[in-house]
XYZ file of C-alpha atoms in Angstrom:
751
model
C 17.731 78.027 1.014
C 14.952 76.220 -0.937
C 13.120 73.436 0.394
C 14.990 70.551 -1.615
C 18.402 72.018 0.027
C 16.831 72.163 3.213
C 15.849 68.510 3.172
C 19.458 67.575 2.235
C 20.993 69.530 4.890
C 18.628 67.867 7.536
C 19.118 64.515 5.887
C 22.874 64.741 6.379
C 22.388 65.690 10.016
C 19.936 63.076 10.893
C 22.582 60.281 11.005
C 22.874 60.871 14.869
C 20.818 58.550 16.894
C 19.778 61.501 19.151
C 18.659 63.826 16.138
C 14.834 64.054 15.403
C 13.193 62.608 12.457
C 13.876 64.357 9.169
C 10.345 64.857 8.291
C 9.886 66.628 11.550
C 12.928 69.046 11.251
C 11.760 69.849 7.792
C 8.290 70.758 9.013
C 9.868 72.834 11.851
C 11.967 74.685 9.249
C 9.100 75.222 6.987
C 6.880 76.519 10.048
C 9.742 78.935 10.848
C 10.112 80.311 7.376
C 6.339 80.867 7.329
C 6.170 82.705 10.422
C 9.380 84.913 9.436
C 7.729 85.485 5.908
C 4.499 86.676 7.594
C 6.487 88.948 10.087
C 8.366 90.321 7.243
C 5.018 91.212 5.396
C 3.623 92.820 8.673
C 6.821 94.689 8.957
C 6.859 95.864 5.414
C 3.009 96.995 5.727
C 3.561 98.307 9.032
C 2.009 101.795 8.326
C -1.375 100.299 7.183
C -1.319 97.709 10.240
C -0.534 100.181 12.598
C -3.364 102.621 11.037
C -5.740 99.711 11.070
C -5.002 98.917 14.681
C -5.215 102.460 15.729
C -8.532 102.978 14.169
C -10.043 99.768 15.402
C -8.768 100.594 18.993
C -10.267 104.121 18.605
C -13.514 103.017 17.693
C -13.459 100.488 20.419
C -12.465 103.181 23.009
C -15.065 105.613 21.488
C -17.833 102.815 21.897
C -16.455 102.034 25.361
C -16.690 105.813 26.423
C -20.247 106.241 25.003
C -21.601 103.171 26.560
C -23.732 103.507 29.690
C -23.093 101.482 32.905
C -25.138 98.323 32.683
C -25.867 96.700 35.815
C -26.757 93.026 36.271
C -29.191 91.577 38.971
C -29.250 88.014 39.733
C -31.702 85.565 41.401
C -31.697 81.755 42.143
C -34.747 79.773 41.848
C -35.534 75.781 42.726
C -37.993 73.931 40.444
C -39.853 71.444 42.584
C -41.866 68.799 40.776
C -45.475 70.075 40.114
C -48.126 67.908 41.923
C -51.398 67.087 39.989
C -54.346 69.398 40.164
C -56.329 66.903 42.166
C -54.052 64.969 44.529
C -54.550 62.279 47.200
C -53.126 62.491 50.717
C -50.238 60.026 49.780
C -49.547 62.191 46.900
C -49.161 65.257 48.791
C -46.157 63.665 50.658
C -44.602 61.569 47.721
C -41.088 62.455 46.274
C -41.319 62.495 42.260
C -38.572 62.903 39.938
C -38.505 65.884 37.691
C -38.218 65.211 33.917
C -36.144 67.388 31.520
C -39.232 68.164 29.786
C -40.813 69.731 32.728
C -37.815 71.744 33.657
C -37.503 72.793 30.228
C -41.241 74.036 30.326
C -40.474 75.689 33.462
C -37.677 77.751 31.584
C -39.953 78.627 28.802
C -42.528 79.956 31.122
C -40.057 82.219 32.652
C -39.518 83.721 29.385
C -43.009 83.955 28.193
C -44.426 87.105 26.914
C -47.436 86.916 29.422
C -45.384 87.202 32.369
C -43.009 89.782 30.771
C -46.132 91.836 30.024
C -47.203 91.476 33.729
C -43.938 92.859 35.151
C -43.844 95.657 32.588
C -47.184 96.647 33.890
C -46.461 96.384 37.465
C -43.126 98.259 37.412
C -44.510 100.737 34.446
C -41.491 99.818 32.379
C -43.333 101.526 29.277
C -42.860 104.864 31.048
C -39.195 104.652 31.121
C -37.019 105.900 28.245
C -34.619 103.039 28.731
C -37.242 100.649 27.497
C -39.313 102.883 25.104
C -37.001 105.234 23.213
C -37.236 105.792 19.569
C -38.914 103.904 17.184
C -42.530 104.246 15.621
C -45.253 105.856 17.627
C -48.406 103.868 18.607
C -49.610 101.981 21.263
C -49.133 98.640 19.799
C -45.565 99.669 18.610
C -44.757 100.776 22.017
C -45.755 97.883 23.545
C -43.929 95.547 21.457
C -40.861 97.485 21.610
C -40.824 97.495 25.440
C -41.537 93.862 25.288
C -38.753 93.079 23.045
C -36.125 95.292 24.997
C -37.380 93.447 28.053
C -36.898 90.071 26.682
C -33.230 91.131 25.318
C -32.371 92.111 28.696
C -33.769 89.062 30.769
C -31.624 85.739 30.663
C -32.832 82.470 32.209
C -29.703 80.197 32.945
C -30.495 76.708 34.116
C -27.814 75.145 36.127
C -26.794 71.669 34.800
C -27.632 68.423 36.732
C -29.805 70.426 39.351
C -33.311 71.969 39.672
C -31.957 75.348 40.323
C -32.022 78.112 37.480
C -30.483 81.578 37.565
C -32.374 84.346 36.411
C -30.551 87.847 35.318
C -31.722 90.903 34.064
C -29.594 94.259 32.754
C -30.568 97.726 33.505
C -29.003 100.912 33.713
C -30.567 101.403 37.185
C -29.326 98.738 39.537
C -32.492 98.859 41.891
C -34.469 98.717 38.856
C -32.464 95.481 37.710
C -33.194 93.932 41.143
C -36.787 94.847 41.212
C -37.327 93.274 37.762
C -35.844 90.015 38.742
C -37.772 89.637 42.073
C -40.860 90.800 40.474
C -40.680 88.374 37.717
C -39.944 85.457 40.490
C -43.058 86.731 42.425
C -45.241 87.048 39.223
C -44.224 83.601 38.253
C -44.900 82.090 41.649
C -48.449 83.793 41.838
C -49.263 82.539 38.210
C -48.248 79.164 39.066
C -50.646 79.168 42.146
C -53.371 80.946 39.883
C -53.241 78.239 37.509
C -53.386 75.251 39.948
C -56.288 77.200 41.856
C -58.064 77.734 38.452
C -57.686 74.064 37.651
C -58.820 72.748 41.121
C -61.886 74.992 40.950
C -62.664 73.700 37.728
C -62.061 70.248 38.862
C -64.215 70.495 41.882
C -67.063 72.088 39.938
C -67.062 69.382 37.542
C -66.893 66.599 40.337
C -69.662 68.329 42.003
C -71.822 68.062 38.998
C -71.046 64.508 38.371
C -71.725 63.706 42.033
C -75.025 64.874 42.081
C -76.221 62.961 39.087
C -74.496 59.768 40.523
C -76.350 60.182 43.778
C -79.608 60.208 42.163
C -78.722 57.216 40.114
C -77.608 55.327 43.416
C -80.682 56.113 45.276
C -82.835 54.855 42.187
C -81.136 51.602 41.915
C -81.268 51.030 45.757
C -84.911 51.854 45.748
C -85.699 49.505 42.860
C -83.556 46.662 44.760
C -85.528 47.200 48.038
C -89.028 46.903 46.158
C -87.933 43.773 44.258
C -86.874 42.242 47.673
C -90.126 43.165 49.283
C -91.942 41.926 46.453
C -90.540 38.617 46.147
C -90.209 38.133 50.166
C -86.494 37.868 49.985
C -84.552 38.602 53.222
C -80.966 39.422 53.137
C -78.731 39.747 56.215
C -75.210 41.112 56.367
C -72.686 39.064 57.927
C -69.516 39.614 59.796
C -67.300 40.562 56.728
C -70.048 43.142 55.587
C -71.530 40.968 52.948
C -75.345 40.575 52.310
C -76.472 37.044 52.150
C -80.096 35.370 51.510
C -81.627 34.488 54.911
C -83.092 31.081 53.252
C -79.533 30.248 52.148
C -78.133 31.162 55.424
C -81.129 28.770 57.168
C -80.511 26.258 54.922
C -76.697 26.272 55.558
C -77.356 26.123 59.426
C -79.741 23.208 58.899
C -77.112 21.403 56.779
C -74.733 21.771 59.778
C -77.195 20.559 62.232
C -77.994 17.473 60.038
C -74.412 16.608 59.773
C -74.059 16.892 63.531
C -77.417 14.926 64.380
C -75.917 12.160 61.932
C -72.607 12.142 63.677
C -74.273 11.605 67.202
C -76.508 9.202 65.797
C -73.403 6.914 64.552
C -71.810 7.373 67.701
C -74.776 6.381 69.898
C -75.555 3.598 67.482
C -72.246 2.001 67.849
C -72.449 1.941 71.761
C -76.020 0.633 71.610
C -74.857 -2.324 69.542
C -71.790 -3.004 72.007
C -74.661 -3.130 74.697
C -76.938 -5.483 72.679
C -73.952 -7.848 72.164
C -73.385 -7.879 75.998
C -69.858 -6.401 75.555
C -70.231 -4.223 78.561
C -66.434 -3.735 79.162
C -66.340 -1.989 75.786
C -69.296 0.319 76.479
C -68.114 3.932 77.143
C -69.028 5.194 80.457
C -69.513 1.751 82.350
C -66.243 1.511 83.849
C -65.588 5.118 83.845
C -68.402 5.388 86.209
C -67.020 5.864 89.870
C -69.602 3.497 91.345
C -68.889 0.951 88.962
C -65.088 1.075 89.555
C -65.779 0.920 93.334
C -67.894 -2.138 92.926
C -65.707 -4.017 90.705
C -62.646 -3.212 92.973
C -64.927 -4.441 96.095
C -65.983 -7.703 94.448
C -62.285 -8.425 93.290
C -61.208 -7.921 96.998
C -64.176 -10.077 98.324
C -63.285 -12.797 95.822
C -59.572 -12.766 96.829
C -60.476 -12.978 100.520
C -62.869 -15.814 99.813
C -60.070 -17.577 97.946
C -57.479 -17.255 100.972
C -59.993 -18.744 103.356
C -61.083 -21.541 101.166
C -58.244 -23.873 101.998
C -58.811 -23.323 105.790
C -62.450 -23.221 105.993
C -65.353 -24.987 104.862
C -68.097 -23.185 102.837
C -70.612 -23.701 105.951
C -68.194 -21.765 108.036
C -69.937 -18.455 109.267
C -67.095 -16.102 108.002
C -67.261 -18.007 104.740
C -70.904 -17.569 104.645
C -70.511 -13.750 105.161
C -67.839 -13.419 102.504
C -70.140 -15.266 100.001
C -73.168 -13.065 101.089
C -71.206 -9.936 100.499
C -69.940 -11.238 97.113
C -73.537 -11.963 95.785
C -74.689 -8.724 97.134
C -71.810 -6.776 95.102
C -72.547 -8.515 92.082
C -76.080 -7.625 92.126
C -75.265 -4.071 92.521
C -72.708 -4.240 89.697
C -75.340 -5.950 87.488
C -77.913 -3.381 88.390
C -75.435 -0.475 87.327
C -74.662 -2.324 84.049
C -78.353 -2.395 83.400
C -78.754 1.064 84.013
C -75.931 1.847 81.662
C -77.303 -0.484 78.883
C -80.774 1.472 79.375
C -79.010 4.935 78.937
C -77.302 3.751 75.921
C -80.485 2.740 74.221
C -82.278 6.124 75.303
C -79.532 8.078 73.751
C -79.477 6.212 70.761
C -83.213 6.490 70.314
C -82.917 10.028 70.873
C -80.296 10.537 68.334
C -82.324 8.615 65.517
C -85.206 10.969 66.398
C -83.353 14.176 66.250
C -82.134 13.226 62.870
C -85.386 12.445 61.469
C -86.515 15.789 62.634
C -83.389 17.655 61.185
C -83.868 15.717 57.713
C -87.412 16.888 57.528
C -86.504 20.385 58.497
C -83.499 20.435 55.792
C -85.930 19.400 53.133
C -88.251 21.899 53.577
C -85.596 24.683 53.874
C -84.024 23.453 50.745
C -87.329 23.579 48.868
C -87.633 27.160 50.066
C -83.934 28.056 49.150
C -84.329 26.862 45.709
C -87.178 29.102 45.383
C -85.233 32.033 46.887
C -82.570 31.214 44.352
C -84.513 31.618 41.426
C -85.832 35.156 42.629
C -82.337 36.110 43.488
C -81.073 36.319 40.040
C -82.793 39.486 39.305
C -82.114 40.493 42.639
C -78.229 39.929 42.294
C -78.303 41.996 39.143
C -79.911 44.857 40.816
C -77.571 44.553 43.672
C -74.515 44.722 41.465
C -75.585 48.023 39.933
C -76.326 49.387 43.554
C -72.676 48.443 44.444
C -71.348 49.969 41.356
C -73.151 53.286 41.804
C -72.111 53.182 45.262
C -68.357 52.805 44.646
C -68.365 55.435 41.997
C -70.294 57.939 44.455
C -67.869 57.099 47.177
C -64.890 57.666 44.958
C -66.170 61.115 43.295
C -66.990 62.090 47.112
C -63.377 61.272 48.166
C -61.884 63.247 45.135
C -64.047 66.241 45.908
C -62.915 66.287 49.517
C -59.198 66.170 48.514
C -59.833 68.808 45.807
C -60.792 70.906 48.550
C -57.902 70.286 50.567
C -55.508 70.579 47.634
C -57.352 74.126 46.802
C -56.788 75.049 50.367
C -52.787 74.531 50.005
C -50.900 77.911 49.285
C -47.702 76.046 48.276
C -46.026 76.610 44.997
C -43.476 74.227 43.090
C -41.187 77.165 42.788
C -38.804 78.495 45.545
C -36.659 81.668 45.471
C -33.394 80.388 46.993
C -31.385 83.796 46.694
C -33.517 87.016 45.831
C -31.942 89.564 44.013
C -30.160 92.514 45.348
C -29.002 95.694 43.632
C -25.563 95.178 42.153
C -22.748 97.354 43.361
C -20.615 97.152 40.211
C -21.676 97.423 36.605
C -20.860 94.290 34.352
C -20.593 96.564 31.387
C -19.001 98.264 29.940
C -15.862 96.287 31.136
C -13.077 98.853 30.307
C -10.152 96.860 30.829
C -11.541 93.798 28.834
C -12.945 95.858 26.113
C -9.805 98.003 25.419
C -7.575 94.769 25.613
C -10.205 93.183 23.177
C -10.009 96.279 20.960
C -6.514 96.205 20.938
C -6.230 92.533 19.996
C -8.674 93.093 17.443
C -6.759 96.027 16.036
C -3.658 94.241 15.936
C -5.256 91.223 14.304
C -7.079 93.623 11.855
C -3.785 95.319 11.024
C -1.930 91.842 10.568
C -4.974 90.696 8.284
C -5.168 94.116 6.472
C -1.247 93.656 5.819
C -1.584 90.159 4.636
C -4.512 91.175 2.455
C -2.495 94.121 0.807
C 0.301 91.759 0.135
C -1.946 89.335 -1.432
C -3.699 91.892 -3.495
C -0.476 93.798 -4.581
C 0.735 91.840 -7.911
C 4.053 93.788 -8.142
C 7.520 92.590 -7.937
C 8.808 93.151 -4.527
C 11.504 90.684 -3.293
C 14.222 88.741 -4.918
C 11.924 85.484 -4.165
C 9.499 87.061 -6.625
C 12.095 87.501 -9.340
C 13.188 83.993 -9.261
C 9.608 82.629 -8.930
C 8.067 84.727 -11.615
C 10.715 85.878 -13.912
C 13.031 83.011 -13.538
C 15.960 85.441 -13.621
C 18.994 85.483 -11.068
C 19.065 88.411 -8.992
C 22.192 90.723 -9.575
C 21.673 93.063 -6.585
C 19.363 95.076 -4.496
C 19.274 99.028 -4.866
C 17.982 100.234 -1.704
C 15.757 103.071 -0.746
C 18.019 106.080 0.465
C 16.034 106.775 3.534
C 16.510 103.133 4.828
C 20.217 103.116 4.194
C 20.870 106.647 6.176
C 22.602 105.899 9.320
C 20.793 106.867 12.366
C 23.231 109.721 13.189
C 22.956 110.998 9.624
C 20.659 114.215 9.068
C 17.236 113.215 8.141
C 16.773 113.238 4.424
C 13.677 113.441 2.479
C 12.474 110.328 1.074
C 13.326 109.456 -2.711
C 13.563 106.552 -5.087
C 16.207 105.680 -7.674
C 13.219 104.789 -9.940
C 12.709 108.366 -10.742
C 15.284 110.435 -12.640
C 14.882 113.803 -10.973
C 13.752 113.161 -7.338
C 13.164 116.410 -5.404
C 16.137 116.124 -2.914
C 17.331 119.790 -2.768
C 20.464 120.059 -0.943
C 20.390 117.039 0.830
C 21.411 114.679 -1.930
C 25.180 114.903 -1.768
C 27.929 117.508 -1.084
C 27.880 118.815 -4.810
C 24.152 119.075 -5.010
C 23.929 117.503 -8.655
C 20.308 118.576 -9.826
C 18.665 115.680 -8.018
C 20.265 112.625 -9.247
C 21.774 109.975 -7.142
C 25.415 109.216 -7.322
C 27.537 106.935 -5.523
C 30.502 108.954 -5.615
C 29.162 111.807 -3.757
C 30.830 112.872 -0.482
C 27.994 112.332 1.944
C 28.531 109.658 4.520
C 24.886 108.566 4.510
C 25.347 106.869 1.045
C 27.577 103.977 2.368
C 24.729 101.574 2.100
C 24.021 102.567 -1.355
C 27.648 102.345 -2.472
C 27.803 98.826 -1.006
C 24.640 97.834 -3.131
C 26.450 98.870 -6.288
C 29.647 96.926 -5.315
C 27.334 93.659 -4.907
C 25.910 94.410 -8.273
C 29.220 94.913 -9.888
C 30.492 91.675 -8.223
C 27.384 89.755 -9.610
C 28.014 91.101 -13.478
C 31.627 90.171 -13.198
C 31.138 86.981 -11.808
C 27.968 86.312 -13.950
C 29.277 84.149 -16.611
C 32.280 81.688 -16.949
C 35.453 82.558 -18.334
C 34.821 86.654 -18.531
C 32.104 88.623 -17.912
C 30.000 90.524 -20.541
C 31.700 93.482 -21.616
C 28.697 95.049 -23.185
C 25.478 95.378 -21.139
C 22.082 96.812 -22.135
C 19.987 98.091 -19.191
C 16.246 97.834 -19.850
C 13.162 98.002 -17.837
C 9.642 97.304 -18.405
C 8.388 100.945 -18.476
C 9.869 104.290 -17.826
C 10.803 105.663 -14.354
C 11.987 102.575 -12.968
C 15.640 103.648 -12.379
C 17.419 101.745 -15.217
C 19.514 105.223 -16.008
C 20.781 105.653 -12.442
C 21.502 102.129 -12.058
C 23.554 102.019 -15.175
C 25.239 105.164 -14.715
C 26.220 104.326 -11.032
C 27.229 100.782 -11.988
C 29.667 102.575 -14.619
C 30.917 104.741 -11.737
C 31.448 101.506 -9.479
C 33.423 99.918 -12.474
C 35.409 103.073 -13.186
C 36.350 102.984 -9.161
C 37.754 99.528 -9.593
C 40.290 100.859 -12.481
C 38.332 99.836 -15.521
C 37.751 102.036 -18.404
C 33.900 102.277 -19.088
C 31.720 103.889 -21.752
C 28.191 104.841 -21.216
C 26.042 105.063 -24.014
C 22.884 107.101 -23.805
C 20.615 104.588 -26.158
C 17.097 105.964 -24.750
C 16.891 108.442 -27.530
C 13.070 109.448 -26.626
C 13.865 110.325 -22.967
C 17.707 110.702 -22.538
C 19.135 111.186 -19.044
C 22.818 110.276 -19.096
C 23.765 113.942 -20.031
C 22.091 115.313 -16.911
C 23.246 112.616 -14.728
C 27.007 113.366 -15.462
C 26.202 117.180 -16.217
C 27.817 117.058 -19.619
C 27.612 119.911 -21.912
C 26.841 119.843 -25.791
C 24.472 118.873 -28.356
C 26.031 116.124 -30.396
C 25.967 112.376 -29.533
C 24.691 108.979 -30.672
C 22.273 110.437 -32.983
C 24.729 112.224 -34.975
C 26.773 109.024 -35.374
C 23.831 106.834 -36.214
C 22.748 109.384 -38.794
C 26.292 109.448 -40.443
C 27.562 112.761 -39.296
C 30.495 111.674 -37.583
C 32.672 109.360 -35.897
C 31.459 107.983 -32.500
C 34.927 108.558 -30.952
C 34.966 112.277 -31.590
C 31.603 112.439 -30.167
C 32.543 110.828 -26.788
C 32.671 113.205 -23.785
C 34.756 112.786 -20.616
C 32.729 112.677 -17.684
C 33.679 114.136 -13.925
C 34.217 110.507 -12.878
C 37.908 108.953 -13.539
C 38.044 106.226 -16.209
C 34.421 106.913 -17.291
C 33.488 108.450 -20.779
C 30.042 109.259 -21.957
C 28.219 109.193 -25.476
C 25.153 111.185 -24.854
C 22.066 110.964 -27.053
C 22.134 114.290 -29.030
C 19.380 115.933 -31.143
C 16.002 113.992 -30.974
C 15.791 112.021 -34.442
C 12.102 111.829 -36.287
C 12.492 108.004 -36.150
C 14.538 106.555 -33.331
C 13.706 102.878 -34.154
C 15.253 103.064 -37.488
C 18.443 104.617 -36.257
C 18.901 102.033 -33.418
C 18.209 99.231 -35.704
C 20.974 100.167 -38.036
C 24.157 98.293 -38.381
C 26.248 101.245 -37.243
C 24.659 100.629 -33.872
C 25.977 97.164 -33.657
C 29.343 98.244 -35.004
C 29.595 101.005 -32.504
C 29.328 98.559 -29.534
C 31.749 96.361 -31.133
C 34.231 99.040 -31.796
C 33.629 100.504 -28.234
C 34.736 97.125 -26.789
C 38.007 97.458 -28.347
C 38.876 100.780 -26.726
C 36.668 100.107 -23.232
C 36.569 97.289 -20.691
C 32.918 97.947 -20.538
C 30.348 99.433 -22.636
C 27.088 100.195 -20.713
C 23.854 101.085 -22.786
C 21.145 102.751 -21.265
C 18.273 101.355 -23.371
C 14.621 102.311 -23.627
C 11.956 100.693 -21.828
C 10.996 97.330 -23.491
C 7.029 97.530 -23.453
C 5.104 99.828 -26.140
C 8.318 100.686 -28.270
C 10.829 98.374 -29.807
C 14.015 100.363 -29.300
C 14.970 98.533 -26.041
C 14.450 95.227 -27.678
C 16.928 96.442 -30.449
C 19.748 97.095 -28.172
C 19.090 94.077 -25.988
C 19.754 91.929 -29.075
C 23.215 93.508 -30.233
C 24.542 93.579 -26.316
C 26.625 90.680 -24.872
C 24.354 90.805 -22.026
C 21.070 92.389 -20.828
C 20.150 93.416 -17.423
C 16.392 93.918 -16.416
C 15.954 96.850 -13.861
C 12.649 96.314 -11.804
C 11.407 98.721 -9.594
C 10.146 96.986 -6.247
C 6.591 97.565 -5.408
C 5.977 99.408 -8.799
C 6.576 96.972 -11.737
C 3.687 94.692 -11.850
C 4.344 90.849 -12.394
C 2.496 90.723 -15.689
C 4.671 93.654 -17.262
C 7.845 92.333 -15.744
C 6.915 88.776 -17.510
C 6.029 90.579 -20.708
C 9.446 92.408 -20.634
C 11.256 88.947 -19.992
C 9.140 87.601 -22.888
C 10.344 90.634 -25.230
C 14.008 89.752 -24.570
C 13.601 86.059 -24.968
C 12.033 86.807 -28.392
C 14.840 88.774 -29.800
C 17.307 86.268 -28.500
C 18.650 88.825 -25.971
C 21.381 87.239 -23.448
C 19.829 88.098 -20.109
C 22.276 87.790 -17.378
C 19.807 88.733 -14.330
C 17.889 91.374 -12.816
C 18.155 94.421 -10.558
C 15.516 94.968 -7.947
C 15.604 98.367 -7.466
C 14.176 100.947 -4.668
C 13.984 98.075 -2.168
C 12.837 98.740 1.405
C 15.584 96.608 3.154
C 14.195 97.099 6.276
C 10.785 95.587 4.966
C 12.725 92.924 3.446
C 14.423 91.576 6.446
C 17.845 93.577 6.198
C 18.074 96.147 8.909
C 21.441 98.198 8.477
C 24.102 98.691 6.054
C 26.521 96.370 7.773
C 24.776 93.687 5.919
C 26.589 95.070 2.592
C 29.837 95.649 4.503
C 29.845 91.914 5.796
C 28.677 90.533 2.406
C 30.851 92.662 0.027
C 34.454 92.074 1.439
C 35.001 88.827 -0.161
C 33.321 89.699 -3.534
C 35.540 92.609 -3.636
C 38.544 90.162 -3.587
C 37.149 87.990 -6.283
C 36.549 91.098 -8.527
C 40.030 91.869 -8.505
C 40.825 88.382 -9.435
C 38.314 88.469 -12.200
C 39.476 91.564 -13.373
């Protein structure tokens, strides 16, 4: 069924709502057809495919057997962040992130040539045959060969999203494999420590040299600063913050503070003095605050109150009134005396504050003059002081780094840690016998299938009915199978032969009569039932090939010789005769006749005699050993066969024979190289092209079809001879039995 018919069929079924889309069903059908086509190709070329599979599997098996066991040792390492060559105490305990470039660098260092050479030297791998066998002789060549073998066996596999790396090594000796991995890890750690130590030593040496020079420079700057201070008479003191200050400035600052305090005190005493001068004793501070003054004031108040109480009752001369008056006066005198002393004390404090202020002002003025002079001298001093401070800071910094370098050099820790050391493996990793053989089998099967497909692509012969329709554009009338394929399983094994060769070497296995190697469908052997059915199908196709009535004269042609046209023509004649038809077989292949041998007919006169005008054709016709079948054999070989076949007598012979026989079958010569076959194809009512499957090339078959079209021959179809039905997809003769019953009924109706 072609693709267009498939689409129409699927489209008719797609009306169901539950059915799948038409395009999807067509794609599935195409895919299934493609798979079946490839499967048929593999079946057809199964010998080549099996041979390729066996060869590949055998090579893999041989290679696996010859392989020596290879053991793989593994170790797991952890890459910690590397600290700087000179680190601080804080950096020693600081957690750092490991960058990708750092980890990648460590991986490459593990695979470096220097590290590999170190391991080779330690384990004496250059003395082992496993690493140093074959190749050119010489120290440099041996070293390079051993190094190359070592690096090929070493694998460094980083574990994603971690600081871990897996190191593996392959060797024929499991202990050696584990020793190489462990030695590599130890050498890598030692190399890392050595690099760290060397860098620290270099840094320490450089720091020591720089420190010596800086120390001399610091001492020189301090000496210059001291000499300048002594020469200028500058005195600098260190404050509580550790800073040095000029003594003159410090003294000036102190006097400034003293002057401020003196002025404040003078202001305070002056205000009190002014109150005392104004007689405002009540506002004088300390007057009423005095205990004596307070007691006297209270006593005076009590006496005055008592006097006021006695005044209404007694006269002033009354003794008691006199005594009270006397006490009041005495108390007032004492109170006045206390006020005078307070006023005198305020005046003394005021004049003392004024005097102290004057003295401080004079001292401040003198110190200010000295400070201004010292400030002019301190400009250069400060310049020298800054240089001393700078040198001191550099010196202290380098001294600290030098101490830290000593501490760092004393540390023996490495940034690489062996998590899991390598142990000798118990089982080899190669060869993996089961996996290798399974891979060899799969590779062999794939190679066999590929070889079959390649052979099918390279093969340009006509092999199937599809090729006939595609390249020749002719209907296929029948498939003539190979005898070995069509024999039943219980039948005796027969030598392989083809209908394409006129005399296959069959011996006594051909049929019951043993007729000189020719295949005849009327033999007594049951093994030819499939062959008989194939000619019945061919007979049916010819009888139904045209509308109205079938062609009664048929020319059987082929592109070249030995393609089976004589056998096909004669067996078809037998099949038509078995249907009750009168059939005449004319041997038109004058250059290589075969009809006489096929039917075992004696005599030396035939078609050539008739065409040469030496008799009538009816008198030359001979009866065969098949009922209803007559033969006109070739006769003697003429000097110019083409001239005889192109005469009018040949066309008249075919027309006259159709009056006496139901079918006239002409065994015509091959079409290519000679013109005899084209002549007979042009005079017959129908022409059948016999193509030998797997032998006739597409180009020659197309040329043959073109030759028939050039002479106007009526080609009714092609017969594909020597078909391997098993390779083509038909597995037993029941195919013909099922498909030939209905055509047999139609044959009788057509007849």
